[in-house]
XYZ file of C-alpha atoms in Angstrom:
710
model
C 126.195 107.702 226.552
C 124.748 111.109 225.787
C 128.246 112.392 225.133
C 128.911 109.598 222.634
C 125.710 110.326 220.703
C 126.563 114.028 220.508
C 130.039 113.160 219.223
C 128.588 110.917 216.532
C 126.061 113.577 215.467
C 128.827 116.115 215.261
C 130.822 113.870 212.995
C 127.818 113.162 210.745
C 127.092 116.868 210.576
C 130.689 117.586 209.568
C 130.611 114.863 206.897
C 127.316 116.184 205.482
C 128.686 119.713 205.504
C 131.856 118.596 203.622
C 129.779 116.641 201.119
C 127.539 119.629 200.613
C 130.556 121.812 199.988
C 131.896 119.262 197.512
C 128.491 119.127 195.780
C 128.380 122.902 195.561
C 131.950 122.927 194.186
C 131.044 120.285 191.610
C 127.976 122.264 190.545
C 130.006 125.483 190.325
C 132.774 123.715 188.378
C 130.228 122.095 186.053
C 128.592 125.450 185.445
C 131.992 127.007 184.821
C 132.867 124.258 182.341
C 129.445 124.494 180.669
C 129.554 128.226 180.205
C 132.980 129.793 180.771
C 135.106 126.961 179.339
C 132.566 125.493 176.935
C 134.391 126.346 173.715
C 137.752 125.164 175.065
C 136.467 121.708 176.022
C 134.473 121.498 172.809
C 137.692 122.066 170.872
C 139.449 119.425 172.973
C 136.611 116.982 172.354
C 136.723 117.646 168.638
C 140.412 116.818 168.663
C 139.898 113.415 170.224
C 136.413 112.294 169.271
C 134.984 112.767 165.809
C 131.828 111.002 164.663
C 130.766 110.465 161.048
C 133.617 112.393 159.462
C 133.220 112.494 155.679
C 136.236 111.296 153.714
C 136.331 112.693 150.189
C 137.368 110.315 147.395
C 139.975 111.131 144.765
C 138.365 112.330 141.562
C 139.128 110.206 138.491
C 141.501 111.310 135.738
C 140.652 112.379 132.215
C 143.003 110.674 129.761
C 143.630 111.305 126.066
C 143.181 108.651 123.383
C 146.978 108.319 123.194
C 147.259 107.665 126.958
C 148.304 111.121 128.163
C 146.959 112.671 131.364
C 144.748 115.643 130.502
C 143.100 116.366 133.866
C 143.914 114.985 137.306
C 143.211 115.695 140.965
C 146.346 116.557 142.912
C 146.428 117.371 146.632
C 147.407 120.811 147.890
C 147.841 121.778 151.520
C 147.689 124.658 153.965
C 149.973 124.096 156.960
C 149.202 125.126 160.571
C 150.729 124.968 164.058
C 148.995 124.211 167.391
C 151.305 125.810 169.967
C 149.059 124.779 172.881
C 149.275 121.081 171.968
C 153.018 121.476 171.529
C 153.404 122.896 175.034
C 151.065 120.344 176.647
C 153.169 117.569 175.111
C 156.298 119.109 176.660
C 157.949 119.826 173.293
C 158.013 123.629 173.400
C 161.693 123.567 174.368
C 162.396 121.191 171.454
C 160.878 123.766 169.093
C 163.087 126.540 170.481
C 166.201 124.338 170.305
C 165.559 123.566 166.604
C 164.007 126.897 165.597
C 166.988 128.024 163.511
C 167.105 124.704 161.672
C 163.334 124.802 161.082
C 163.389 128.349 159.707
C 166.358 127.640 157.413
C 164.545 124.548 156.118
C 161.347 126.510 155.487
C 163.334 129.112 153.563
C 164.891 126.411 151.380
C 161.455 125.022 150.571
C 159.786 128.441 150.159
C 162.482 130.861 148.913
C 160.014 133.765 148.690
C 160.287 134.182 152.482
C 163.556 134.538 154.364
C 164.570 132.431 157.363
C 164.308 135.552 159.544
C 160.726 136.124 158.382
C 159.795 132.566 159.273
C 161.441 132.976 162.691
C 159.501 136.159 163.501
C 156.289 134.587 162.217
C 156.622 131.400 164.294
C 157.554 133.322 167.468
C 154.490 135.564 167.028
C 152.257 132.488 166.896
C 153.971 131.005 169.961
C 153.447 134.204 171.966
C 149.793 134.317 170.920
C 149.380 130.639 171.998
C 147.498 130.023 168.774
C 145.925 126.615 168.206
C 145.520 126.998 164.459
C 148.376 129.230 163.331
C 148.934 129.459 159.565
C 152.640 128.860 158.909
C 152.669 129.776 155.195
C 150.015 131.882 153.419
C 149.787 129.908 150.167
C 148.661 126.413 149.328
C 151.604 124.077 148.876
C 152.099 120.980 146.726
C 152.325 117.419 148.013
C 156.086 117.377 147.389
C 156.553 120.608 149.374
C 154.366 119.223 152.156
C 156.490 116.068 152.405
C 159.643 118.217 152.619
C 158.168 120.327 155.431
C 157.189 117.148 157.322
C 160.861 116.131 157.412
C 161.820 119.176 159.543
C 162.370 118.799 163.331
C 159.190 118.993 165.479
C 157.072 119.079 162.293
C 157.889 115.387 161.822
C 156.046 114.503 165.060
C 152.352 113.663 165.103
C 150.043 116.640 165.552
C 149.286 115.885 169.213
C 152.976 115.919 170.152
C 154.380 118.450 167.710
C 151.332 120.601 166.958
C 152.025 120.624 163.193
C 148.897 119.834 161.179
C 147.543 120.449 157.705
C 144.351 121.071 155.784
C 144.216 119.147 152.493
C 142.542 120.342 149.292
C 142.017 118.364 146.105
C 142.937 120.620 143.197
C 142.123 119.842 139.560
C 145.184 120.216 137.334
C 145.548 120.106 133.539
C 149.091 119.082 132.539
C 148.618 120.486 129.009
C 147.314 123.828 130.228
C 144.536 125.288 128.075
C 144.720 122.547 125.434
C 141.145 121.286 124.821
C 140.109 123.189 127.953
C 136.450 123.662 126.962
C 136.097 120.057 125.864
C 137.500 118.788 129.156
C 135.502 121.322 131.174
C 136.098 123.298 134.364
C 135.677 122.617 138.074
C 134.530 125.044 140.749
C 137.395 126.434 142.890
C 136.145 124.180 145.671
C 136.372 120.839 143.875
C 133.795 119.300 146.225
C 131.118 121.494 144.606
C 131.592 119.597 141.351
C 132.028 120.533 137.704
C 130.759 123.455 135.649
C 130.786 122.114 132.110
C 132.456 119.881 129.499
C 133.385 116.228 130.039
C 133.951 117.034 133.723
C 130.216 117.751 134.094
C 128.869 115.213 131.590
C 130.686 112.361 133.348
C 130.698 113.891 136.838
C 128.935 110.934 138.453
C 131.630 108.586 137.097
C 134.607 110.824 137.884
C 133.401 111.909 141.334
C 133.488 108.587 143.190
C 131.715 108.037 146.547
C 132.359 109.640 149.937
C 133.580 107.527 152.852
C 132.838 107.867 156.593
C 135.219 107.510 159.566
C 135.089 108.181 163.314
C 137.712 108.491 166.082
C 137.697 105.921 168.813
C 139.942 105.342 171.844
C 141.500 101.875 171.743
C 144.059 100.858 174.410
C 144.773 104.470 175.387
C 145.241 105.440 171.731
C 142.831 107.300 169.502
C 142.402 105.587 166.145
C 140.574 106.524 162.954
C 137.993 103.781 162.465
C 136.715 103.447 158.890
C 132.956 102.903 158.821
C 132.647 103.198 155.069
C 135.728 103.501 152.840
C 135.804 106.206 150.173
C 135.516 104.907 146.609
C 137.752 106.824 144.220
C 136.307 107.971 140.915
C 136.841 106.137 137.647
C 139.041 107.458 134.837
C 137.491 108.732 131.619
C 139.424 107.922 128.442
C 138.593 110.484 125.783
C 138.892 110.304 122.018
C 141.030 113.459 121.967
C 144.530 112.993 120.553
C 146.918 115.482 122.171
C 149.108 115.781 119.059
C 146.132 116.440 116.769
C 144.617 118.883 119.247
C 147.911 120.779 119.365
C 148.228 120.755 115.558
C 144.687 122.075 115.084
C 145.007 124.730 117.792
C 148.261 126.164 116.477
C 147.062 126.262 112.882
C 143.787 127.950 113.836
C 145.232 130.500 116.279
C 147.903 131.581 113.779
C 145.178 132.364 111.248
C 142.932 134.069 113.805
C 145.776 136.428 114.661
C 146.472 137.143 110.988
C 142.808 137.999 110.366
C 142.210 139.724 113.721
C 139.213 137.402 113.893
C 136.488 137.363 116.528
C 136.514 133.594 117.052
C 137.275 130.297 115.387
C 136.475 126.583 115.531
C 138.439 123.585 114.254
C 137.209 120.025 114.769
C 138.882 116.827 113.529
C 136.933 113.570 113.457
C 137.905 109.996 112.649
C 135.692 108.981 109.730
C 134.900 105.340 110.550
C 134.388 105.662 114.321
C 133.195 109.242 114.833
C 135.964 109.736 117.419
C 136.600 113.471 117.860
C 140.403 113.693 117.773
C 140.602 117.484 118.151
C 138.082 120.117 119.226
C 139.396 123.693 119.241
C 137.173 126.637 120.219
C 138.962 129.978 120.343
C 137.530 133.404 121.187
C 139.353 136.727 121.259
C 139.601 138.200 124.751
C 139.979 141.801 125.851
C 143.760 141.470 125.977
C 143.878 140.569 122.273
C 144.793 136.921 122.856
C 142.678 133.874 122.060
C 141.328 131.503 124.701
C 138.905 128.603 124.957
C 135.896 130.298 126.539
C 132.962 128.205 125.300
C 132.431 124.977 123.397
C 131.339 126.771 120.236
C 131.566 123.691 118.023
C 128.506 122.203 119.734
C 126.719 125.365 120.905
C 127.095 127.926 118.098
C 123.942 128.297 116.012
C 124.930 130.203 112.879
C 123.973 130.188 109.244
C 126.511 127.874 107.562
C 126.569 129.525 104.149
C 127.896 127.709 101.104
C 128.978 124.535 102.926
C 125.227 123.797 103.047
C 125.004 123.793 99.234
C 126.339 120.238 99.210
C 123.236 119.059 101.094
C 120.914 120.976 98.741
C 122.466 119.471 95.609
C 122.395 115.984 97.192
C 118.639 116.257 97.773
C 118.079 117.115 94.099
C 120.461 114.342 92.970
C 118.708 111.810 95.217
C 115.290 112.826 93.892
C 116.759 112.375 90.380
C 115.813 115.876 89.275
C 119.401 116.579 88.236
C 122.688 114.874 87.378
C 126.221 116.248 87.757
C 126.113 117.452 84.106
C 122.741 119.195 84.445
C 123.237 122.740 83.068
C 121.928 125.959 84.602
C 122.107 129.368 82.977
C 123.407 131.627 85.766
C 123.469 134.570 83.360
C 125.450 137.556 84.549
C 125.442 136.360 88.145
C 122.281 138.188 89.262
C 118.736 136.794 89.261
C 115.448 138.026 90.702
C 114.181 135.521 93.271
C 110.630 136.406 94.315
C 111.385 140.109 94.563
C 114.908 139.858 95.977
C 118.134 139.711 94.021
C 120.288 136.598 94.329
C 123.916 137.291 93.406
C 127.024 135.249 92.703
C 130.284 136.418 94.259
C 131.587 137.429 90.786
C 128.451 139.187 89.541
C 130.429 142.386 89.047
C 132.647 140.465 86.600
C 129.688 139.305 84.526
C 128.880 135.973 86.202
C 129.473 132.414 84.978
C 126.807 132.022 82.301
C 125.815 128.416 81.517
C 127.513 125.917 83.846
C 126.743 122.356 84.973
C 126.105 121.138 88.545
C 129.731 120.108 89.101
C 130.951 123.548 88.105
C 128.202 125.186 90.199
C 129.719 123.668 93.355
C 133.303 124.215 92.175
C 132.699 127.978 91.943
C 130.036 127.989 94.700
C 127.396 129.666 92.530
C 124.516 131.007 94.613
C 122.430 131.543 91.493
C 123.059 128.019 90.229
C 122.062 126.219 93.447
C 119.079 128.432 94.282
C 117.761 128.201 90.690
C 117.809 124.392 90.830
C 116.086 124.169 94.228
C 113.510 126.878 93.474
C 112.697 125.333 90.088
C 112.139 121.763 91.327
C 110.849 122.413 94.859
C 109.263 125.874 94.655
C 105.764 124.438 94.536
C 106.470 121.817 97.183
C 109.082 123.154 99.657
C 108.211 120.409 102.128
C 109.706 117.819 99.768
C 113.035 119.640 99.915
C 112.887 119.862 103.718
C 111.984 116.163 103.871
C 115.013 115.420 101.690
C 117.270 117.220 104.170
C 115.710 115.385 107.102
C 116.134 112.085 105.274
C 119.889 112.675 105.457
C 119.589 113.299 109.246
C 121.390 116.624 108.984
C 118.980 118.063 111.567
C 118.707 115.059 113.907
C 119.690 115.950 117.501
C 122.895 114.143 118.468
C 122.541 114.552 122.253
C 126.275 114.768 122.873
C 125.720 115.498 126.559
C 127.365 118.926 126.823
C 125.789 121.823 128.710
C 124.634 124.471 126.233
C 124.545 122.025 123.319
C 122.414 123.269 120.422
C 120.523 121.399 117.705
C 120.041 122.456 114.065
C 117.069 124.612 113.134
C 115.719 123.934 109.662
C 112.312 125.511 109.224
C 109.535 124.064 107.104
C 106.902 125.753 104.885
C 104.247 125.562 107.631
C 106.282 127.707 109.989
C 105.583 131.356 110.668
C 108.532 132.964 108.913
C 108.610 130.794 105.761
C 108.248 133.248 102.841
C 108.702 133.023 99.078
C 112.386 133.852 99.378
C 113.024 131.345 102.193
C 113.539 128.265 99.986
C 116.159 129.721 97.584
C 118.070 131.378 100.430
C 117.829 128.229 102.538
C 119.378 126.256 99.670
C 122.577 128.327 99.879
C 122.927 128.143 103.655
C 120.883 131.060 104.935
C 117.736 130.914 107.092
C 119.042 127.684 108.623
C 121.019 127.397 111.838
C 123.507 124.534 112.234
C 126.258 124.050 114.869
C 129.677 123.314 113.307
C 129.867 119.731 114.607
C 126.546 118.836 112.920
C 127.822 120.088 109.587
C 131.049 118.135 110.082
C 129.029 115.031 110.944
C 127.170 115.354 107.624
C 130.389 115.563 105.592
C 131.830 112.726 107.683
C 128.891 110.567 106.555
C 129.733 111.337 102.917
C 133.311 110.231 103.589
C 132.070 107.132 105.482
C 130.252 105.621 102.468
C 126.962 107.188 103.505
C 126.960 105.865 107.098
C 126.338 108.675 109.592
C 127.870 107.940 112.998
C 127.495 109.948 116.171
C 130.478 112.136 117.119
C 132.150 110.593 120.155
C 134.220 112.394 122.797
C 134.688 109.514 125.252
C 135.758 106.007 124.277
C 135.983 104.158 127.618
C 135.709 104.217 131.407
C 138.631 102.705 133.340
C 139.545 101.960 136.960
C 143.045 101.086 138.155
C 144.211 100.596 134.576
C 141.391 98.197 133.653
C 138.653 99.026 131.167
C 135.235 98.846 132.848
C 133.123 100.046 129.940
C 133.717 100.865 126.302
C 131.522 103.158 124.253
C 130.888 101.671 120.821
C 130.338 103.701 117.690
C 126.675 104.690 117.381
C 125.038 104.790 113.957
C 122.722 107.775 113.475
C 121.705 106.890 109.907
C 122.888 103.697 108.154
C 122.544 105.307 104.701
C 122.037 109.018 104.124
C 121.600 108.549 100.370
C 121.889 106.060 97.530
C 125.257 104.777 96.337
C 124.790 106.620 93.058
C 124.253 109.985 94.748
C 127.154 109.277 97.094
C 129.536 108.491 94.227
C 128.430 111.618 92.341
C 128.813 114.013 95.271
C 132.187 112.579 96.300
C 133.475 113.105 92.759
C 132.188 116.681 92.799
C 133.662 117.507 96.224
C 137.058 116.266 95.099
C 136.897 118.568 92.062
C 135.832 121.500 94.257
C 139.292 121.309 95.865
C 141.360 120.287 92.840
C 139.711 122.638 90.295
C 137.467 125.041 92.210
C 137.574 127.813 94.785
C 138.766 125.440 97.523
C 142.267 124.926 96.075
C 143.929 126.465 99.187
C 142.514 123.543 101.193
C 144.327 120.988 99.045
C 147.698 119.320 99.398
C 150.457 118.163 97.063
C 150.874 115.025 99.177
C 147.319 113.636 98.948
C 143.849 114.432 97.628
C 141.325 116.453 99.650
C 137.552 116.709 99.192
C 135.235 119.344 100.648
C 133.356 122.593 100.260
C 133.988 126.203 101.181
C 131.521 128.521 102.880
C 131.311 132.295 103.120
C 128.272 133.794 104.837
C 127.347 137.220 106.082
C 126.426 137.045 109.764
C 122.914 138.134 110.655
C 122.480 140.698 113.433
C 118.924 139.475 114.079
C 116.212 142.083 113.501
C 118.905 144.608 112.596
C 119.711 142.606 109.453
C 123.050 141.637 107.957
C 124.694 145.045 107.569
C 123.915 146.817 110.833
C 127.139 148.193 112.267
C 129.160 146.870 109.324
C 129.244 143.452 107.686
C 130.881 140.540 109.495
C 131.426 137.108 107.960
C 131.609 133.444 108.807
C 134.191 131.769 106.571
C 134.479 128.003 106.660
C 135.691 124.853 104.984
C 134.415 121.362 105.682
C 135.858 118.233 104.116
C 137.819 115.025 104.492
C 141.120 113.399 103.494
C 142.567 111.435 101.744
C 139.787 111.498 99.153
C 140.221 107.887 97.951
C 140.175 106.290 101.402
C 139.042 108.938 103.924
C 140.523 108.642 107.401
C 139.679 112.026 108.916
C 137.077 114.726 108.387
C 137.566 118.294 109.533
C 135.725 121.595 109.746
C 137.334 125.011 110.124
C 135.014 127.929 110.848
C 136.207 131.503 111.482
C 134.209 134.627 112.321
C 135.816 137.802 110.987
C 134.554 141.352 111.647
C 135.224 142.687 108.167
C 135.817 141.819 104.526
C 137.202 140.704 102.199
C 135.973 137.197 103.098
C 136.981 133.922 101.428
C 136.162 130.511 102.829
C 138.697 128.825 100.575
C 141.622 131.121 101.295
C 140.990 131.973 104.955
C 139.515 128.727 106.324
C 140.689 126.293 103.640
C 144.355 127.140 104.209
C 143.960 126.265 107.909
C 142.361 122.949 106.913
C 145.320 122.253 104.627
C 147.878 122.864 107.387
C 145.960 120.653 109.813
C 145.495 117.862 107.254
C 149.125 117.820 106.121
C 150.503 117.700 109.654
C 148.081 114.957 110.709
C 148.867 113.032 107.530
C 152.600 113.241 108.227
C 152.226 112.131 111.863
C 149.407 109.631 111.815
C 148.730 108.201 108.379
C 151.553 105.711 107.867
C 151.521 104.205 104.415
C 151.484 100.453 103.812
C 154.854 99.248 102.485
C 153.074 97.234 99.805
C 151.930 100.484 98.139
C 155.538 101.720 97.967
C 156.893 98.703 96.095
C 158.066 99.048 92.510
C 160.491 97.245 90.229
C 163.484 99.149 91.648
C 162.593 98.737 95.344
C 165.191 97.014 97.528
C 163.355 95.252 100.338
C 166.281 93.188 101.656
C 167.898 94.798 104.741
C 171.572 95.711 104.818
C 173.149 92.955 106.942
C 176.523 93.400 108.631
C 179.249 90.770 108.358
C 180.488 88.986 111.470
C 178.838 86.100 113.284
C 176.624 84.877 110.455
C 175.036 82.350 112.774
C 173.322 85.251 114.605
C 172.488 86.977 111.300
C 170.877 83.762 110.036
C 168.695 83.544 113.147
C 167.419 87.121 112.694
C 166.786 86.713 108.952
C 164.764 83.566 109.554
C 162.727 85.283 112.287
C 161.935 88.195 109.935
C 161.127 85.880 106.993
C 163.723 87.650 104.869
C 164.668 85.716 101.759
C 168.189 84.331 102.348
C 170.296 81.183 102.450
C 170.142 81.234 106.266
C 168.802 77.661 106.355
C 172.217 76.420 105.210
C 173.989 77.992 108.215
C 174.482 75.545 111.048
C 173.259 76.476 114.530
C 174.507 73.351 116.245
C 177.358 75.176 117.997
C 175.711 78.460 119.020
C 178.337 79.157 121.703
C 181.063 79.234 119.047
C 180.780 82.084 116.486
C 180.654 81.257 112.794
C 182.539 84.102 111.098
C 181.617 85.145 107.620
C 180.519 87.843 105.166
C 177.057 88.859 103.980
C 176.199 90.230 100.577
C 172.711 91.467 99.670
C 170.893 91.610 96.356
C 167.443 93.061 95.611
C 165.986 89.579 96.145
C 167.953 87.921 98.943
C 170.749 88.041 101.527
C 173.661 85.627 100.966
C 175.682 84.471 103.986
C 179.097 82.898 103.358
C 181.423 81.462 106.001
C 185.030 82.719 106.075
C 187.946 80.598 107.279
C 189.887 82.269 110.101
C 193.673 81.813 110.480
C 194.604 82.072 114.154
C 198.083 83.491 113.295
C 197.084 86.097 110.707
C 195.098 89.283 111.371
C 191.489 88.863 110.143
C 189.631 91.298 107.891
C 186.860 92.851 110.013
C 185.598 95.359 107.406
C 181.829 95.240 107.142
C 181.393 93.939 110.688
C 179.585 95.671 113.516
C 181.534 96.935 116.525
C 180.517 94.040 118.799
C 181.652 91.257 116.478
C 184.815 93.073 115.390
C 185.951 93.760 118.984
C 185.135 90.203 120.103
C 187.121 88.665 117.236
C 190.172 90.956 117.529
C 190.390 90.675 121.318
C 190.407 86.883 120.936
C 193.709 87.437 119.101
C 195.081 89.364 122.122
C 194.797 92.783 120.454
C 193.687 96.059 122.067
C 190.900 97.700 120.078
C 190.079 101.391 119.727
C 186.849 102.510 118.010
C 186.016 105.718 116.176
C 182.529 106.435 114.838
C 179.361 104.319 114.706
C 177.933 101.862 112.214
C 180.033 99.170 110.612
C 183.798 98.928 110.173
C 185.059 100.702 107.061
C 188.812 100.558 107.755
C 191.340 99.028 110.185
C 194.761 100.439 111.121
C 196.546 97.053 110.884
C 196.375 95.349 107.514
C 194.377 92.143 107.224
C 196.640 89.074 106.687
C 199.601 90.482 108.643
C 201.112 88.492 111.490
C 199.489 89.074 114.862
C 201.509 90.317 117.848
C 199.621 90.098 121.136
C 199.181 93.412 122.954
C 199.176 95.504 119.752
C 196.607 98.264 119.439
C 194.345 98.351 116.389
C 192.067 101.294 115.537
C 188.767 100.693 113.712
C 186.902 103.399 111.821
C 183.113 102.873 111.748
C 180.599 104.642 109.533
């Protein structure tokens, strides 16, 4: 009995000892895993279990008014290899068996590296047992990525083949730098958002919403479970017209190069809607070329010069102090204004003498405009300022762009308003107006006095459907009376046809507008510190009788001579003529005259088909008399046209004699002749003008007949 108890105790002791050893081993192994192998198992865990993984949405597109893609998010990839996963899956030998094929394929896709280079590179990663080995140093496109995925081993999933990728969303602009500052820029890491332009203004709409996923093991397989799907961004449809933007950019840059200019702006706006069809902002870079660096049309605060004279004269016209034939004695072109000399551009030639208001704007007389404003508003400058504000020329437009500026028109109660301020303000100095505000003012003149807000975006869309449209906003329903409007529009038309703005005109249509030439202030240093630089401009609209588009061209040049009409007006003319040719189709009714022939040239042949078309087009003809009861059987005939109608006449066909197919189209002629058993050869296009076998001759089946078409 005692022996049995000892035996049992020995066994229990052995079992306890073994369990203790196992416990110690478990603790040691756990400690080893926790400390020595911690990173390895953490990496393994990350491969198989991922919680709350953010899924980035696709950023929406920016689309032009004419439906062209201007900015889009396209995926780019960096490609990697996990050689440890490859070996654990037992596919290392598969890689070595297909290595030559893989390297040749990589070379075909990326010709900048040889197959031998790829081979050495891959073998280095295999020897290093790398888990995240970069196969190619550059980001690759989606198309290149799909080609790489077709290669052996790389076409396996990443846990069997080791091939994996890191995706980046890259913002691309198919038209390059065209309208670059209007569209805006993204940070290199697109997830950080936009810097400026439409990209920033509409970032919340374009960005979309992040999604969330996690990895979960289901039936021995790890699946990506979507907790919250990503919502892709909406598309922004702009008002920009790619053709007009291209026209304006080329015309402006050509002139900037000719003048060696510092910078230039050209903006085209649709009169009735305020849609900005082109917005060009060019600045000279260190390499001598011109690039879109900042949205100067909305951010540049500069003295506008003589283009502002239109507003000054309108205030006086509206207050009924003057009429277009009001005469001012400008003398010899120099006048003392409160201790400072006001000069006309031609003072050295003796000035203009006595001229009326219309002529004052035609020749852009500084003396004439400043004399009028100083005479009628000198004792009450606030009334003049109120007149400007009444026309909303200074009203903030809140266009939504970063760095957007608003006009600065000072009043008599402000600190720097002196005796000379009013006369110099009247000719465009001592006021600061961004180019787009000045354009908006002239656009209101063209739009029958209705000032609308410039618009850069017309709609928001998703999956091809419009979600929201942006209507035209009215800033001021009437900037002036109809009388003032009629008077100033007549004057602005004469400024181009008879005045200094002739270079802005066109032989094809009438243009209205005003030139501007201003010395650029250097702040406290004055206007002539370091040499005189100029801002030359032209602002106007076309065609004068029924304005469709308004446009401003503003160029900063570092030297003289300066001429708003010649240097900026000529750019306006080129832009206007090219837009007119491409986009302003004329109504046919306006082209009619007593000699017009409005009946189409109709080919002979199956007049039953011709009759159907003529009836559908409402063309005056005798088509109603042509029977359509037997549409499967052609009704052959001839068609003659007069200035007033098309006459269709059936022709009897003799089955034994060769028909006359002159005047027919190729289809009808071939159909008819082949029904006679003839072989037909064609030469040329158009309608049949001659046939090699004479009409009326006896037909012999199998003969070849040649038809000449013109």
